[in-house]
């Protein structure tokens, strides 16, 4: 993968301090991230590749504000007003939480989750599991969703 050198004065492939990452993301219009220690790269398709957990919980988001490629660490986007998971990582090495939103399905969910847990409970409009990851071998929480009753019949 080719990385774009968008961060003046720094070379990709080295770790940045927590504050430097936050400054970089703010500079590019992504100002409310809580990023744990890690690295940030932007690829030629404008996917953001993060070697760190992402916490977008409880920010009042109606959509994911950036297009993620791969995230190594947990991805948290619960307690928002999301109606779609577009922008979520394509590949996630960690747990995925998208509960307490307005999701009706899992379109936009990572294609691959290498974590132990996918929590998508309490999405009162979730009627379908369409968009469920192609690869996931962990526990799923569907509690409080209309689709929970459907899944229990299968």
Coordinates of C-alpha atoms in Angstrom, one line a residue:
X1 CA 0.0 0.0 0.0
X2 CA 1.2 3.5 -0.8
X3 CA 0.8 6.1 1.9
X4 CA 0.3 9.7 1.2
X5 CA 2.7 12.0 3.0
X6 CA 0.1 14.5 4.3
X7 CA 1.7 15.2 7.6
X8 CA 4.5 17.7 7.0
X9 CA 7.7 17.2 8.8
X10 CA 7.0 13.5 9.7
X11 CA 7.5 10.3 7.9
X12 CA 4.9 7.5 7.9
X13 CA 5.9 4.4 9.6
X14 CA 6.9 5.9 12.9
X15 CA 4.7 6.3 16.0
X16 CA 3.4 9.7 16.8
X17 CA 2.6 11.0 20.3
X18 CA -1.1 11.0 21.2
X19 CA -1.4 14.8 21.0
X20 CA 0.3 14.9 17.5
X21 CA -2.2 12.3 16.2
X22 CA -5.1 14.3 17.6
X23 CA -3.7 17.5 16.0
X24 CA -3.3 15.8 12.6
X25 CA -6.9 14.5 12.6
X26 CA -8.2 17.9 13.7
X27 CA -6.3 19.5 10.8
X28 CA -8.1 17.3 8.4
X29 CA -11.6 18.0 9.9
X30 CA -11.8 15.1 12.3
X31 CA -11.8 16.9 15.6
X32 CA -13.7 14.7 18.2
X33 CA -11.6 11.5 18.1
X34 CA -10.2 9.9 21.2
X35 CA -7.3 8.0 19.8
X36 CA -5.2 5.9 22.0
X37 CA -1.4 5.6 21.4
X38 CA -0.7 4.5 17.8
X39 CA -0.1 5.5 14.2
X40 CA -2.2 7.1 11.6
X41 CA -1.8 6.6 7.8
X42 CA -4.0 7.8 4.9
X43 CA -3.9 5.6 1.7
X44 CA -4.5 6.6 -1.9
X45 CA -8.2 5.9 -1.5
X46 CA -8.4 8.3 1.4
X47 CA -9.0 5.4 3.9
X48 CA -7.6 6.2 7.3
X49 CA -5.5 3.4 8.7
X50 CA -5.1 3.5 12.5
X51 CA -2.8 1.4 14.7
X52 CA -4.8 2.2 17.8
X53 CA -8.3 2.0 19.2
X54 CA -11.0 4.5 18.1
X55 CA -13.7 5.8 20.5
X56 CA -16.5 7.7 18.8
X57 CA -19.0 6.9 21.6
X58 CA -21.7 9.4 22.6
X59 CA -20.7 12.2 20.2
X60 CA -24.2 12.7 18.7
X61 CA -22.9 11.5 15.3
X62 CA -25.4 10.9 12.5
X63 CA -22.6 9.4 10.4
X64 CA -19.0 8.2 10.8
X65 CA -17.0 11.3 10.0
X66 CA -14.1 9.6 8.2
X67 CA -13.6 6.5 6.0
X68 CA -11.5 3.9 7.9
X69 CA -9.5 1.2 6.2
X70 CA -8.0 -0.9 9.0
X71 CA -8.1 -0.3 12.7
X72 CA -5.9 -2.3 15.1
X73 CA -7.7 -1.9 18.4
X74 CA -11.3 -1.7 19.4
X75 CA -13.8 0.5 17.4
X76 CA -16.5 2.1 19.5
X77 CA -19.4 4.1 17.9
X78 CA -22.2 3.4 20.4
X79 CA -24.7 5.9 21.8
X80 CA -24.9 8.1 18.7
X81 CA -27.7 8.7 16.1
X82 CA -26.1 6.5 13.4
X83 CA -28.5 5.0 10.7
X84 CA -25.6 3.5 8.8
X85 CA -22.2 2.1 9.6
X86 CA -20.6 3.5 6.4
X87 CA -17.1 4.7 7.3
X88 CA -16.4 2.0 9.8
X89 CA -13.2 0.1 9.3
X90 CA -13.1 -2.4 6.5
X91 CA -10.8 -4.6 8.6
X92 CA -10.9 -4.5 12.4
X93 CA -8.4 -6.2 14.6
X94 CA -10.3 -5.8 17.9
X95 CA -13.8 -5.7 19.3
X96 CA -16.7 -3.7 17.6
X97 CA -19.4 -1.8 19.5
X98 CA -22.3 -0.1 17.7
X99 CA -25.1 -0.3 20.3
X100 CA -27.7 2.4 21.1
X101 CA -28.0 3.9 17.6
X102 CA -30.7 3.9 15.0
X103 CA -29.4 1.1 12.8
X104 CA -31.8 -1.1 10.8
X105 CA -29.1 -3.4 9.5
X106 CA -25.3 -3.9 9.7
X107 CA -24.4 -2.5 6.2
X108 CA -21.0 -0.8 6.6
X109 CA -19.9 -3.1 9.4
X110 CA -16.3 -4.3 9.0
X111 CA -15.9 -7.1 6.5
X112 CA -13.5 -8.8 8.9
X113 CA -13.5 -8.6 12.7
X114 CA -10.6 -10.3 14.5
X115 CA -11.9 -9.7 18.0
X116 CA -13.9 -11.5 20.6
X117 CA -17.0 -9.4 20.6
X118 CA -19.5 -7.6 18.3
X119 CA -22.0 -5.6 20.3
X120 CA -24.9 -4.2 18.3
X121 CA -27.7 -4.3 20.9
X122 CA -30.4 -1.8 21.6
X123 CA -30.8 -0.6 18.0
X124 CA -34.6 -0.5 18.2
X125 CA -35.0 -0.4 14.4
X126 CA -32.6 -3.3 13.6
X127 CA -34.7 -5.7 11.5
X128 CA -32.0 -7.4 9.5
X129 CA -28.5 -8.8 10.0
X130 CA -27.6 -7.9 6.4
X131 CA -24.1 -6.6 6.3
X132 CA -22.9 -9.0 9.0
X133 CA -19.1 -9.4 8.7
X134 CA -17.8 -12.1 6.3
X135 CA -15.3 -13.1 8.9
X136 CA -16.1 -13.1 12.6
X137 CA -15.5 -15.8 15.1
X138 CA -16.6 -14.3 18.4
X139 CA -19.7 -13.5 20.5
X140 CA -22.5 -11.3 19.2
X141 CA -24.9 -9.3 21.4
X142 CA -28.3 -8.5 19.7
X143 CA -30.2 -7.8 22.9
X144 CA -33.0 -5.2 22.7
X145 CA -33.2 -5.4 18.9
X146 CA -36.3 -6.6 16.9
X147 CA -33.9 -8.9 15.0
X148 CA -32.9 -10.7 18.2
X149 CA -36.1 -12.7 18.0
X150 CA -35.5 -13.6 14.4
X151 CA -31.9 -14.7 15.2
X152 CA -33.1 -16.9 18.0
X153 CA -35.3 -18.9 15.5
X154 CA -32.3 -19.7 13.2

